[in-house]
Amino acid sequence: MKDGAIETAYWLSELLEATPQEQEEITHLLDQHGTSEFWTRLKEWGFSDELYTKLLFVSEILKNFKEHTLWP
């Protein structure tokens, strides 16, 4: 498992107050598919409505941030 996926999943899970099971699922998906694909396919992953709503919110923030900066 890639360290980047673990760290990203950890901080994302902390931010969203995800359960340990949700954190494990996020870690697995990030590790297996990468960050870009994780966000692109967010709706496909079958998260609970609550977690999906939180992830969608973060996705929109990241999208807006990317559009207004030189962030890759």
PQR file with spaces between the fields and no chain letter, atoms N, CA, C, O and H, PARSE charges and radii, in Angstrom:
ATOM       1  N    MET     1       0.839   -1.178    0.000 -0.4000 1.5000
ATOM       2  CA   MET     1       0.000    0.000    0.000 -0.0000 2.0000
ATOM       3  C    MET     1       0.886    1.242    0.000  0.5500 1.7000
ATOM       4  O    MET     1       1.880    1.303    0.723 -0.5500 1.4000
ATOM       5  N    LYS     2       0.522    2.226   -0.808 -0.4000 1.5000
ATOM       6  CA   LYS     2       1.313    3.438   -0.946 -0.0000 2.0000
ATOM       7  C    LYS     2       1.124    4.349    0.254  0.5500 1.7000
ATOM       8  O    LYS     2       0.009    4.523    0.748 -0.5500 1.4000
ATOM       9  H    LYS     2      -0.286    2.176   -1.395  0.4000 1.0000
ATOM      10  N    ASP     3       2.239    4.936    0.725 -0.4000 1.5000
ATOM      11  CA   ASP     3       2.177    5.838    1.871 -0.0000 2.0000
ATOM      12  C    ASP     3       1.278    7.041    1.604  0.5500 1.7000
ATOM      13  O    ASP     3       0.558    7.492    2.494 -0.5500 1.4000
ATOM      14  H    ASP     3       3.144    4.795    0.324  0.4000 1.0000
ATOM      15  N    GLY     4       1.322    7.560    0.371 -0.4000 1.5000
ATOM      16  CA   GLY     4       0.496    8.712    0.031 -0.0000 2.0000
ATOM      17  C    GLY     4      -0.984    8.423    0.168  0.5500 1.7000
ATOM      18  O    GLY     4      -1.740    9.267    0.650 -0.5500 1.4000
ATOM      19  H    GLY     4       1.907    7.193   -0.352  0.4000 1.0000
ATOM      20  N    ALA     5      -1.406    7.241   -0.250 -0.4000 1.5000
ATOM      21  CA   ALA     5      -2.818    6.857   -0.133 -0.0000 2.0000
ATOM      22  C    ALA     5      -3.223    6.740    1.328  0.5500 1.7000
ATOM      23  O    ALA     5      -4.318    7.151    1.710 -0.5500 1.4000
ATOM      24  H    ALA     5      -0.792    6.556   -0.641  0.4000 1.0000
ATOM      25  N    ILE     6      -2.349    6.186    2.131 -0.4000 1.5000
ATOM      26  CA   ILE     6      -2.641    6.021    3.558 -0.0000 2.0000
ATOM      27  C    ILE     6      -2.772    7.381    4.232  0.5500 1.7000
ATOM      28  O    ILE     6      -3.715    7.622    4.986 -0.5500 1.4000
ATOM      29  H    ILE     6      -1.459    5.852    1.820  0.4000 1.0000
ATOM      30  N    GLU     7      -1.823    8.263    3.955 -0.4000 1.5000
ATOM      31  CA   GLU     7      -1.845    9.590    4.582 -0.0000 2.0000
ATOM      32  C    GLU     7      -3.044   10.408    4.108  0.5500 1.7000
ATOM      33  O    GLU     7      -3.706   11.059    4.917 -0.5500 1.4000
ATOM      34  H    GLU     7      -1.057    8.067    3.343  0.4000 1.0000
ATOM      35  N    THR     8      -3.328   10.383    2.815 -0.4000 1.5000
ATOM      36  CA   THR     8      -4.479   11.109    2.283 -0.0000 2.0000
ATOM      37  C    THR     8      -5.772   10.597    2.903  0.5500 1.7000
ATOM      38  O    THR     8      -6.615   11.385    3.332 -0.5500 1.4000
ATOM      39  H    THR     8      -2.790    9.854    2.158  0.4000 1.0000
ATOM      40  N    ALA     9      -5.924    9.294    2.947 -0.4000 1.5000
ATOM      41  CA   ALA     9      -7.133    8.699    3.528 -0.0000 2.0000
ATOM      42  C    ALA     9      -7.256    9.042    5.005  0.5500 1.7000
ATOM      43  O    ALA     9      -8.351    9.320    5.494 -0.5500 1.4000
ATOM      44  H    ALA     9      -5.239    8.655    2.598  0.4000 1.0000
ATOM      45  N    TYR    10      -6.126    9.022    5.717 -0.4000 1.5000
ATOM      46  CA   TYR    10      -6.150    9.345    7.152 -0.0000 2.0000
ATOM      47  C    TYR    10      -6.676   10.761    7.373  0.5500 1.7000
ATOM      48  O    TYR    10      -7.609   10.969    8.149 -0.5500 1.4000
ATOM      49  H    TYR    10      -5.237    8.797    5.320  0.4000 1.0000
ATOM      50  N    TRP    11      -6.069   11.735    6.684 -0.4000 1.5000
ATOM      51  CA   TRP    11      -6.458   13.131    6.907 -0.0000 2.0000
ATOM      52  C    TRP    11      -7.864   13.416    6.383  0.5500 1.7000
ATOM      53  O    TRP    11      -8.606   14.186    6.994 -0.5500 1.4000
ATOM      54  H    TRP    11      -5.311   11.566    6.055  0.4000 1.0000
ATOM      55  N    LEU    12      -8.229   12.818    5.287 -0.4000 1.5000
ATOM      56  CA   LEU    12      -9.584   12.973    4.763 -0.0000 2.0000
ATOM      57  C    LEU    12     -10.592   12.383    5.749  0.5500 1.7000
ATOM      58  O    LEU    12     -11.639   12.979    5.998 -0.5500 1.4000
ATOM      59  H    LEU    12      -7.627   12.192    4.791  0.4000 1.0000
ATOM      60  N    SER    13     -10.286   11.245    6.294 -0.4000 1.5000
ATOM      61  CA   SER    13     -11.172   10.591    7.262 -0.0000 2.0000
ATOM      62  C    SER    13     -11.278   11.401    8.547  0.5500 1.7000
ATOM      63  O    SER    13     -12.354   11.496    9.137 -0.5500 1.4000
ATOM      64  H    SER    13      -9.435   10.760    6.092  0.4000 1.0000
ATOM      65  N    GLU    14     -10.168   11.983    8.978 -0.4000 1.5000
ATOM      66  CA   GLU    14     -10.200   12.843   10.166 -0.0000 2.0000
ATOM      67  C    GLU    14     -11.078   14.065    9.914  0.5500 1.7000
ATOM      68  O    GLU    14     -11.905   14.428   10.750 -0.5500 1.4000
ATOM      69  H    GLU    14      -9.294   11.906    8.498  0.4000 1.0000
ATOM      70  N    LEU    15     -10.894   14.690    8.762 -0.4000 1.5000
ATOM      71  CA   LEU    15     -11.670   15.872    8.407 -0.0000 2.0000
ATOM      72  C    LEU    15     -13.164   15.563    8.369  0.5500 1.7000
ATOM      73  O    LEU    15     -13.978   16.361    8.833 -0.5500 1.4000
ATOM      74  H    LEU    15     -10.222   14.395    8.083  0.4000 1.0000
ATOM      75  N    LEU    16     -13.517   14.424    7.823 -0.4000 1.5000
ATOM      76  CA   LEU    16     -14.919   14.055    7.642 -0.0000 2.0000
ATOM      77  C    LEU    16     -15.497   13.259    8.805  0.5500 1.7000
ATOM      78  O    LEU    16     -16.673   12.897    8.791 -0.5500 1.4000
ATOM      79  H    LEU    16     -12.856   13.775    7.446  0.4000 1.0000
ATOM      80  N    GLU    17     -14.676   12.990    9.806 -0.4000 1.5000
ATOM      81  CA   GLU    17     -15.092   12.178   10.949 -0.0000 2.0000
ATOM      82  C    GLU    17     -15.635   10.832   10.496  0.5500 1.7000
ATOM      83  O    GLU    17     -16.683   10.381   10.959 -0.5500 1.4000
ATOM      84  H    GLU    17     -13.720   13.284    9.818  0.4000 1.0000
ATOM      85  N    ALA    18     -14.911   10.203    9.589 -0.4000 1.5000
ATOM      86  CA   ALA    18     -15.300    8.892    9.054 -0.0000 2.0000
ATOM      87  C    ALA    18     -15.041    7.806   10.091  0.5500 1.7000
ATOM      88  O    ALA    18     -14.177    7.945   10.956 -0.5500 1.4000
ATOM      89  H    ALA    18     -14.060   10.570    9.213  0.4000 1.0000
ATOM      90  N    THR    19     -15.793    6.741    9.990 -0.4000 1.5000
ATOM      91  CA   THR    19     -15.586    5.590   10.867 -0.0000 2.0000
ATOM      92  C    THR    19     -14.308    4.868   10.434  0.5500 1.7000
ATOM      93  O    THR    19     -13.830    5.079    9.319 -0.5500 1.4000
ATOM      94  H    THR    19     -16.496    6.628    9.287  0.4000 1.0000
ATOM      95  N    PRO    20     -13.751    4.020   11.302 -0.5600 1.5000
ATOM      96  CA   PRO    20     -12.575    3.246   10.892  0.2800 2.0000
ATOM      97  C    PRO    20     -12.841    2.403    9.637  0.5500 1.7000
ATOM      98  O    PRO    20     -11.959    2.260    8.790 -0.5500 1.4000
ATOM      99  N    GLN    21     -14.035    1.853    9.518 -0.4000 1.5000
ATOM     100  CA   GLN    21     -14.388    1.055    8.339 -0.0000 2.0000
ATOM     101  C    GLN    21     -14.401    1.939    7.091  0.5500 1.7000
ATOM     102  O    GLN    21     -13.899    1.535    6.042 -0.5500 1.4000
ATOM     103  H    GLN    21     -14.751    1.969   10.206  0.4000 1.0000
ATOM     104  N    GLU    22     -14.969    3.137    7.198 -0.4000 1.5000
ATOM     105  CA   GLU    22     -14.990    4.063    6.066 -0.0000 2.0000
ATOM     106  C    GLU    22     -13.574    4.494    5.690  0.5500 1.7000
ATOM     107  O    GLU    22     -13.240    4.608    4.511 -0.5500 1.4000
ATOM     108  H    GLU    22     -15.377    3.465    8.050  0.4000 1.0000
ATOM     109  N    GLN    23     -12.752    4.731    6.706 -0.4000 1.5000
ATOM     110  CA   GLN    23     -11.359    5.109    6.446 -0.0000 2.0000
ATOM     111  C    GLN    23     -10.638    3.996    5.700  0.5500 1.7000
ATOM     112  O    GLN    23      -9.877    4.262    4.770 -0.5500 1.4000
ATOM     113  H    GLN    23     -13.024    4.639    7.663  0.4000 1.0000
ATOM     114  N    GLU    24     -10.870    2.769    6.098 -0.4000 1.5000
ATOM     115  CA   GLU    24     -10.246    1.623    5.431 -0.0000 2.0000
ATOM     116  C    GLU    24     -10.695    1.538    3.970  0.5500 1.7000
ATOM     117  O    GLU    24      -9.891    1.263    3.080 -0.5500 1.4000
ATOM     118  H    GLU    24     -11.488    2.553    6.854  0.4000 1.0000
ATOM     119  N    GLU    25     -11.980    1.774    3.739 -0.4000 1.5000
ATOM     120  CA   GLU    25     -12.518    1.731    2.380 -0.0000 2.0000
ATOM     121  C    GLU    25     -11.920    2.855    1.524  0.5500 1.7000
ATOM     122  O    GLU    25     -11.541    2.623    0.376 -0.5500 1.4000
ATOM     123  H    GLU    25     -12.633    1.997    4.463  0.4000 1.0000
ATOM     124  N    ILE    26     -11.836    4.055    2.073 -0.4000 1.5000
ATOM     125  CA   ILE    26     -11.241    5.188    1.363 -0.0000 2.0000
ATOM     126  C    ILE    26      -9.777    4.892    1.048  0.5500 1.7000
ATOM     127  O    ILE    26      -9.319    5.145   -0.066 -0.5500 1.4000
ATOM     128  H    ILE    26     -12.144    4.243    3.005  0.4000 1.0000
ATOM     129  N    THR    27      -9.047    4.362    2.016 -0.4000 1.5000
ATOM     130  CA   THR    27      -7.631    4.026    1.818 -0.0000 2.0000
ATOM     131  C    THR    27      -7.472    3.026    0.685  0.5500 1.7000
ATOM     132  O    THR    27      -6.622    3.196   -0.189 -0.5500 1.4000
ATOM     133  H    THR    27      -9.419    4.156    2.921  0.4000 1.0000
ATOM     134  N    HIS    28      -8.288    1.990    0.703 -0.4000 1.5000
ATOM     135  CA   HIS    28      -8.222    0.958   -0.335 -0.0000 2.0000
ATOM     136  C    HIS    28      -8.478    1.553   -1.720  0.5500 1.7000
ATOM     137  O    HIS    28      -7.736    1.277   -2.663 -0.5500 1.4000
ATOM     138  H    HIS    28      -8.978    1.851    1.414  0.4000 1.0000
ATOM     139  N    LEU    29      -9.517    2.362   -1.840 -0.4000 1.5000
ATOM     140  CA   LEU    29      -9.862    2.951   -3.138 -0.0000 2.0000
ATOM     141  C    LEU    29      -8.784    3.915   -3.632  0.5500 1.7000
ATOM     142  O    LEU    29      -8.438    3.910   -4.814 -0.5500 1.4000
ATOM     143  H    LEU    29     -10.119    2.586   -1.074  0.4000 1.0000
ATOM     144  N    LEU    30      -8.257    4.737   -2.734 -0.4000 1.5000
ATOM     145  CA   LEU    30      -7.185    5.660   -3.120 -0.0000 2.0000
ATOM     146  C    LEU    30      -5.945    4.896   -3.557  0.5500 1.7000
ATOM     147  O    LEU    30      -5.294    5.263   -4.535 -0.5500 1.4000
ATOM     148  H    LEU    30      -8.538    4.742   -1.774  0.4000 1.0000
ATOM     149  N    ASP    31      -5.627    3.850   -2.841 -0.4000 1.5000
ATOM     150  CA   ASP    31      -4.448    3.050   -3.160 -0.0000 2.0000
ATOM     151  C    ASP    31      -4.624    2.326   -4.490  0.5500 1.7000
ATOM     152  O    ASP    31      -3.701    2.276   -5.304 -0.5500 1.4000
ATOM     153  H    ASP    31      -6.156    3.553   -2.046  0.4000 1.0000
ATOM     154  N    GLN    32      -5.787    1.776   -4.703 -0.4000 1.5000
ATOM     155  CA   GLN    32      -6.045    0.974   -5.896 -0.0000 2.0000
ATOM     156  C    GLN    32      -6.234    1.833   -7.147  0.5500 1.7000
ATOM     157  O    GLN    32      -5.791    1.449   -8.229 -0.5500 1.4000
ATOM     158  H    GLN    32      -6.536    1.816   -4.042  0.4000 1.0000
ATOM     159  N    HIS    33      -6.883    2.989   -7.013 -0.4000 1.5000
ATOM     160  CA   HIS    33      -7.277    3.765   -8.191 -0.0000 2.0000
ATOM     161  C    HIS    33      -6.574    5.113   -8.327  0.5500 1.7000
ATOM     162  O    HIS    33      -6.632    5.736   -9.387 -0.5500 1.4000
ATOM     163  H    HIS    33      -7.243    3.302   -6.134  0.4000 1.0000
ATOM     164  N    GLY    34      -5.917    5.566   -7.271 -0.4000 1.5000
ATOM     165  CA   GLY    34      -5.270    6.875   -7.316 -0.0000 2.0000
ATOM     166  C    GLY    34      -6.243    7.994   -6.965  0.5500 1.7000
ATOM     167  O    GLY    34      -7.461    7.819   -7.006 -0.5500 1.4000
ATOM     168  H    GLY    34      -5.870    5.061   -6.410  0.4000 1.0000
ATOM     169  N    THR    35      -5.679    9.140   -6.623 -0.4000 1.5000
ATOM     170  CA   THR    35      -6.477   10.261   -6.142 -0.0000 2.0000
ATOM     171  C    THR    35      -7.432   10.802   -7.205  0.5500 1.7000
ATOM     172  O    THR    35      -8.613   11.007   -6.927 -0.5500 1.4000
ATOM     173  H    THR    35      -4.689    9.281   -6.590  0.4000 1.0000
ATOM     174  N    SER    36      -6.937   11.033   -8.408 -0.4000 1.5000
ATOM     175  CA   SER    36      -7.782   11.624   -9.455 -0.0000 2.0000
ATOM     176  C    SER    36      -8.979   10.737   -9.779  0.5500 1.7000
ATOM     177  O    SER    36     -10.109   11.217   -9.870 -0.5500 1.4000
ATOM     178  H    SER    36      -5.977   10.866   -8.634  0.4000 1.0000
ATOM     179  N    GLU    37      -8.731    9.460   -9.950 -0.4000 1.5000
ATOM     180  CA   GLU    37      -9.825    8.547  -10.278 -0.0000 2.0000
ATOM     181  C    GLU    37     -10.794    8.390   -9.105  0.5500 1.7000
ATOM     182  O    GLU    37     -11.999    8.238   -9.304 -0.5500 1.4000
ATOM     183  H    GLU    37      -7.813    9.070   -9.876  0.4000 1.0000
ATOM     184  N    PHE    38     -10.262    8.428   -7.889 -0.4000 1.5000
ATOM     185  CA   PHE    38     -11.121    8.361   -6.696 -0.0000 2.0000
ATOM     186  C    PHE    38     -12.176    9.461   -6.755  0.5500 1.7000
ATOM     187  O    PHE    38     -13.364    9.201   -6.558 -0.5500 1.4000
ATOM     188  H    PHE    38      -9.283    8.552   -7.727  0.4000 1.0000
ATOM     189  N    TRP    39     -11.735   10.699   -7.028 -0.4000 1.5000
ATOM     190  CA   TRP    39     -12.661   11.826   -7.067 -0.0000 2.0000
ATOM     191  C    TRP    39     -13.547   11.777   -8.306  0.5500 1.7000
ATOM     192  O    TRP    39     -14.730   12.110   -8.225 -0.5500 1.4000
ATOM     193  H    TRP    39     -10.770   10.910   -7.188  0.4000 1.0000
ATOM     194  N    THR    40     -13.007   11.371   -9.439 -0.4000 1.5000
ATOM     195  CA   THR    40     -13.780   11.302  -10.682 -0.0000 2.0000
ATOM     196  C    THR    40     -14.922   10.301  -10.566  0.5500 1.7000
ATOM     197  O    THR    40     -16.022   10.539  -11.067 -0.5500 1.4000
ATOM     198  H    THR    40     -12.047   11.101   -9.505  0.4000 1.0000
ATOM     199  N    ARG    41     -14.655    9.193   -9.910 -0.4000 1.5000
ATOM     200  CA   ARG    41     -15.642    8.110   -9.807 -0.0000 2.0000
ATOM     201  C    ARG    41     -16.355    8.078   -8.451  0.5500 1.7000
ATOM     202  O    ARG    41     -16.896    7.043   -8.060 -0.5500 1.4000
ATOM     203  H    ARG    41     -13.762    9.000   -9.504  0.4000 1.0000
ATOM     204  N    LEU    42     -16.356    9.183   -7.750 -0.4000 1.5000
ATOM     205  CA   LEU    42     -16.878    9.256   -6.391 -0.0000 2.0000
ATOM     206  C    LEU    42     -18.261    8.627   -6.237  0.5500 1.7000
ATOM     207  O    LEU    42     -18.509    7.897   -5.277 -0.5500 1.4000
ATOM     208  H    LEU    42     -15.917   10.023   -8.068  0.4000 1.0000
ATOM     209  N    LYS    43     -19.146    8.904   -7.165 -0.4000 1.5000
ATOM     210  CA   LYS    43     -20.522    8.404   -7.060 -0.0000 2.0000
ATOM     211  C    LYS    43     -20.589    6.878   -7.183  0.5500 1.7000
ATOM     212  O    LYS    43     -21.512    6.257   -6.657 -0.5500 1.4000
ATOM     213  H    LYS    43     -18.944    9.497   -7.945  0.4000 1.0000
ATOM     214  N    GLU    44     -19.634    6.280   -7.861 -0.4000 1.5000
ATOM     215  CA   GLU    44     -19.641    4.833   -8.108 -0.0000 2.0000
ATOM     216  C    GLU    44     -19.261    3.997   -6.889  0.5500 1.7000
ATOM     217  O    GLU    44     -19.554    2.802   -6.853 -0.5500 1.4000
ATOM     218  H    GLU    44     -18.884    6.785   -8.289  0.4000 1.0000
ATOM     219  N    TRP    45     -18.622    4.592   -5.903 -0.4000 1.5000
ATOM     220  CA   TRP    45     -18.036    3.795   -4.824 -0.0000 2.0000
ATOM     221  C    TRP    45     -19.036    3.251   -3.814  0.5500 1.7000
ATOM     222  O    TRP    45     -18.682    2.378   -3.021 -0.5500 1.4000
ATOM     223  H    TRP    45     -18.385    5.563   -5.932  0.4000 1.0000
ATOM     224  N    GLY    46     -20.253    3.730   -3.817 -0.4000 1.5000
ATOM     225  CA   GLY    46     -21.278    3.169   -2.933 -0.0000 2.0000
ATOM     226  C    GLY    46     -21.132    3.557   -1.472  0.5500 1.7000
ATOM     227  O    GLY    46     -21.466    2.772   -0.584 -0.5500 1.4000
ATOM     228  H    GLY    46     -20.541    4.438   -4.461  0.4000 1.0000
ATOM     229  N    PHE    47     -20.633    4.763   -1.214 -0.4000 1.5000
ATOM     230  CA   PHE    47     -20.535    5.241    0.167 -0.0000 2.0000
ATOM     231  C    PHE    47     -21.929    5.518    0.718  0.5500 1.7000
ATOM     232  O    PHE    47     -22.889    5.676   -0.035 -0.5500 1.4000
ATOM     233  H    PHE    47     -20.361    5.400   -1.935  0.4000 1.0000
ATOM     234  N    SER    48     -22.023    5.573    2.035 -0.4000 1.5000
ATOM     235  CA   SER    48     -23.289    5.959    2.663 -0.0000 2.0000
ATOM     236  C    SER    48     -23.641    7.365    2.192  0.5500 1.7000
ATOM     237  O    SER    48     -22.770    8.121    1.762 -0.5500 1.4000
ATOM     238  H    SER    48     -21.243    5.444    2.647  0.4000 1.0000
ATOM     239  N    ASP    49     -24.913    7.705    2.275 -0.4000 1.5000
ATOM     240  CA   ASP    49     -25.355    9.034    1.835 -0.0000 2.0000
ATOM     241  C    ASP    49     -24.621   10.139    2.591  0.5500 1.7000
ATOM     242  O    ASP    49     -24.218   11.146    2.008 -0.5500 1.4000
ATOM     243  H    ASP    49     -25.620    7.090    2.625  0.4000 1.0000
ATOM     244  N    GLU    50     -24.455    9.938    3.888 -0.4000 1.5000
ATOM     245  CA   GLU    50     -23.788   10.950    4.718 -0.0000 2.0000
ATOM     246  C    GLU    50     -22.333   11.145    4.295  0.5500 1.7000
ATOM     247  O    GLU    50     -21.882   12.276    4.118 -0.5500 1.4000
ATOM     248  H    GLU    50     -24.782    9.121    4.362  0.4000 1.0000
ATOM     249  N    LEU    51     -21.606   10.052    4.134 -0.4000 1.5000
ATOM     250  CA   LEU    51     -20.197   10.151    3.746 -0.0000 2.0000
ATOM     251  C    LEU    51     -20.079   10.682    2.330  0.5500 1.7000
ATOM     252  O    LEU    51     -19.203   11.500    2.050 -0.5500 1.4000
ATOM     253  H    LEU    51     -21.972    9.133    4.278  0.4000 1.0000
ATOM     254  N    TYR    52     -20.942   10.235    1.435 -0.4000 1.5000
ATOM     255  CA   TYR    52     -20.909   10.712    0.055 -0.0000 2.0000
ATOM     256  C    TYR    52     -21.121   12.227    0.005  0.5500 1.7000
ATOM     257  O    TYR    52     -20.427   12.927   -0.733 -0.5500 1.4000
ATOM     258  H    TYR    52     -21.654    9.571    1.663  0.4000 1.0000
ATOM     259  N    THR    53     -22.067   12.728    0.780 -0.4000 1.5000
ATOM     260  CA   THR    53     -22.337   14.167    0.814 -0.0000 2.0000
ATOM     261  C    THR    53     -21.116   14.935    1.291  0.5500 1.7000
ATOM     262  O    THR    53     -20.777   15.977    0.731 -0.5500 1.4000
ATOM     263  H    THR    53     -22.630   12.160    1.379  0.4000 1.0000
ATOM     264  N    LYS    54     -20.457   14.429    2.318 -0.4000 1.5000
ATOM     265  CA   LYS    54     -19.244   15.081    2.832 -0.0000 2.0000
ATOM     266  C    LYS    54     -18.124   15.041    1.794  0.5500 1.7000
ATOM     267  O    LYS    54     -17.436   16.040    1.582 -0.5500 1.4000
ATOM     268  H    LYS    54     -20.732   13.583    2.773  0.4000 1.0000
ATOM     269  N    LEU    55     -17.941   13.900    1.154 -0.4000 1.5000
ATOM     270  CA   LEU    55     -16.901   13.770    0.133 -0.0000 2.0000
ATOM     271  C    LEU    55     -17.199   14.668   -1.065  0.5500 1.7000
ATOM     272  O    LEU    55     -16.284   15.260   -1.639 -0.5500 1.4000
ATOM     273  H    LEU    55     -18.499   13.088    1.326  0.4000 1.0000
ATOM     274  N    LEU    56     -18.448   14.772   -1.437 -0.4000 1.5000
ATOM     275  CA   LEU    56     -18.840   15.640   -2.547 -0.0000 2.0000
ATOM     276  C    LEU    56     -18.515   17.097   -2.223  0.5500 1.7000
ATOM     277  O    LEU    56     -18.056   17.844   -3.088 -0.5500 1.4000
ATOM     278  H    LEU    56     -19.191   14.291   -0.970  0.4000 1.0000
ATOM     279  N    PHE    57     -18.751   17.490   -0.995 -0.4000 1.5000
ATOM     280  CA   PHE    57     -18.433   18.843   -0.550 -0.0000 2.0000
ATOM     281  C    PHE    57     -16.929   19.106   -0.676  0.5500 1.7000
ATOM     282  O    PHE    57     -16.519   20.144   -1.196 -0.5500 1.4000
ATOM     283  H    PHE    57     -19.123   16.884   -0.292  0.4000 1.0000
ATOM     284  N    VAL    58     -16.117   18.169   -0.202 -0.4000 1.5000
ATOM     285  CA   VAL    58     -14.659   18.300   -0.307 -0.0000 2.0000
ATOM     286  C    VAL    58     -14.244   18.333   -1.773  0.5500 1.7000
ATOM     287  O    VAL    58     -13.366   19.110   -2.149 -0.5500 1.4000
ATOM     288  H    VAL    58     -16.451   17.326    0.221  0.4000 1.0000
ATOM     289  N    SER    59     -14.858   17.510   -2.594 -0.4000 1.5000
ATOM     290  CA   SER    59     -14.565   17.482   -4.023 -0.0000 2.0000
ATOM     291  C    SER    59     -14.809   18.841   -4.670  0.5500 1.7000
ATOM     292  O    SER    59     -14.002   19.300   -5.478 -0.5500 1.4000
ATOM     293  H    SER    59     -15.572   16.880   -2.288  0.4000 1.0000
ATOM     294  N    GLU    60     -15.917   19.484   -4.316 -0.4000 1.5000
ATOM     295  CA   GLU    60     -16.237   20.800   -4.870 -0.0000 2.0000
ATOM     296  C    GLU    60     -15.226   21.853   -4.415  0.5500 1.7000
ATOM     297  O    GLU    60     -14.832   22.719   -5.196 -0.5500 1.4000
ATOM     298  H    GLU    60     -16.572   19.111   -3.659  0.4000 1.0000
ATOM     299  N    ILE    61     -14.810   21.775   -3.159 -0.4000 1.5000
ATOM     300  CA   ILE    61     -13.796   22.701   -2.655 -0.0000 2.0000
ATOM     301  C    ILE    61     -12.494   22.520   -3.426  0.5500 1.7000
ATOM     302  O    ILE    61     -11.880   23.499   -3.850 -0.5500 1.4000
ATOM     303  H    ILE    61     -15.130   21.071   -2.524  0.4000 1.0000
ATOM     304  N    LEU    62     -12.074   21.280   -3.608 -0.4000 1.5000
ATOM     305  CA   LEU    62     -10.838   21.005   -4.339 -0.0000 2.0000
ATOM     306  C    LEU    62     -10.942   21.468   -5.796  0.5500 1.7000
ATOM     307  O    LEU    62      -9.990   22.016   -6.352 -0.5500 1.4000
ATOM     308  H    LEU    62     -12.572   20.485   -3.264  0.4000 1.0000
ATOM     309  N    LYS    63     -12.095   21.244   -6.399 -0.4000 1.5000
ATOM     310  CA   LYS    63     -12.306   21.665   -7.790 -0.0000 2.0000
ATOM     311  C    LYS    63     -12.197   23.188   -7.905  0.5500 1.7000
ATOM     312  O    LYS    63     -11.541   23.703   -8.811 -0.5500 1.4000
ATOM     313  H    LYS    63     -12.869   20.799   -5.948  0.4000 1.0000
ATOM     314  N    ASN    64     -12.838   23.897   -6.987 -0.4000 1.5000
ATOM     315  CA   ASN    64     -12.773   25.362   -6.995 -0.0000 2.0000
ATOM     316  C    ASN    64     -11.358   25.852   -6.729  0.5500 1.7000
ATOM     317  O    ASN    64     -10.900   26.810   -7.351 -0.5500 1.4000
ATOM     318  H    ASN    64     -13.370   23.478   -6.251  0.4000 1.0000
ATOM     319  N    PHE    65     -10.679   25.206   -5.821 -0.4000 1.5000
ATOM     320  CA   PHE    65      -9.300   25.568   -5.513 -0.0000 2.0000
ATOM     321  C    PHE    65      -8.417   25.386   -6.739  0.5500 1.7000
ATOM     322  O    PHE    65      -7.596   26.246   -7.059 -0.5500 1.4000
ATOM     323  H    PHE    65     -11.051   24.427   -5.315  0.4000 1.0000
ATOM     324  N    LYS    66      -8.593   24.270   -7.414 -0.4000 1.5000
ATOM     325  CA   LYS    66      -7.784   23.968   -8.598 -0.0000 2.0000
ATOM     326  C    LYS    66      -8.053   24.969   -9.723  0.5500 1.7000
ATOM     327  O    LYS    66      -7.130   25.374  -10.429 -0.5500 1.4000
ATOM     328  H    LYS    66      -9.260   23.572   -7.153  0.4000 1.0000
ATOM     329  N    GLU    67      -9.304   25.361   -9.887 -0.4000 1.5000
ATOM     330  CA   GLU    67      -9.668   26.297  -10.947 -0.0000 2.0000
ATOM     331  C    GLU    67      -9.103   27.699  -10.709  0.5500 1.7000
ATOM     332  O    GLU    67      -8.913   28.453  -11.663 -0.5500 1.4000
ATOM     333  H    GLU    67     -10.054   25.032   -9.313  0.4000 1.0000
ATOM     334  N    HIS    68      -8.834   28.053   -9.461 -0.4000 1.5000
ATOM     335  CA   HIS    68      -8.398   29.405   -9.136 -0.0000 2.0000
ATOM     336  C    HIS    68      -6.933   29.508   -8.742  0.5500 1.7000
ATOM     337  O    HIS    68      -6.493   30.554   -8.265 -0.5500 1.4000
ATOM     338  H    HIS    68      -8.988   27.440   -8.687  0.4000 1.0000
ATOM     339  N    THR    69      -6.174   28.435   -8.934 -0.4000 1.5000
ATOM     340  CA   THR    69      -4.757   28.457   -8.598 -0.0000 2.0000
ATOM     341  C    THR    69      -3.968   27.758   -9.702  0.5500 1.7000
ATOM     342  O    THR    69      -4.532   27.285  -10.688 -0.5500 1.4000
ATOM     343  H    THR    69      -6.532   27.585   -9.321  0.4000 1.0000
ATOM     344  N    LEU    70      -2.698   27.706   -9.518 -0.4000 1.5000
ATOM     345  CA   LEU    70      -1.827   26.986  -10.441 -0.0000 2.0000
ATOM     346  C    LEU    70      -1.597   25.565   -9.982  0.5500 1.7000
ATOM     347  O    LEU    70      -0.691   24.894  -10.475 -0.5500 1.4000
ATOM     348  H    LEU    70      -2.239   28.090   -8.717  0.4000 1.0000
ATOM     349  N    TRP    71      -2.408   25.091   -9.039 -0.4000 1.5000
ATOM     350  CA   TRP    71      -2.267   23.742   -8.493 -0.0000 2.0000
ATOM     351  C    TRP    71      -2.499   22.726   -9.592  0.5500 1.7000
ATOM     352  O    TRP    71      -3.463   22.834  -10.349 -0.5500 1.4000
ATOM     353  H    TRP    71      -3.144   25.636   -8.638  0.4000 1.0000
ATOM     354  N    PRO    72      -1.605   21.720   -9.685 -0.5600 1.5000
ATOM     355  CA   PRO    72      -1.711   20.748  -10.802  0.2800 2.0000
ATOM     356  C    PRO    72      -2.942   19.872  -10.756  0.5500 1.7000
ATOM     357  O    PRO    72      -3.134   19.029  -11.633 -0.5500 1.4000
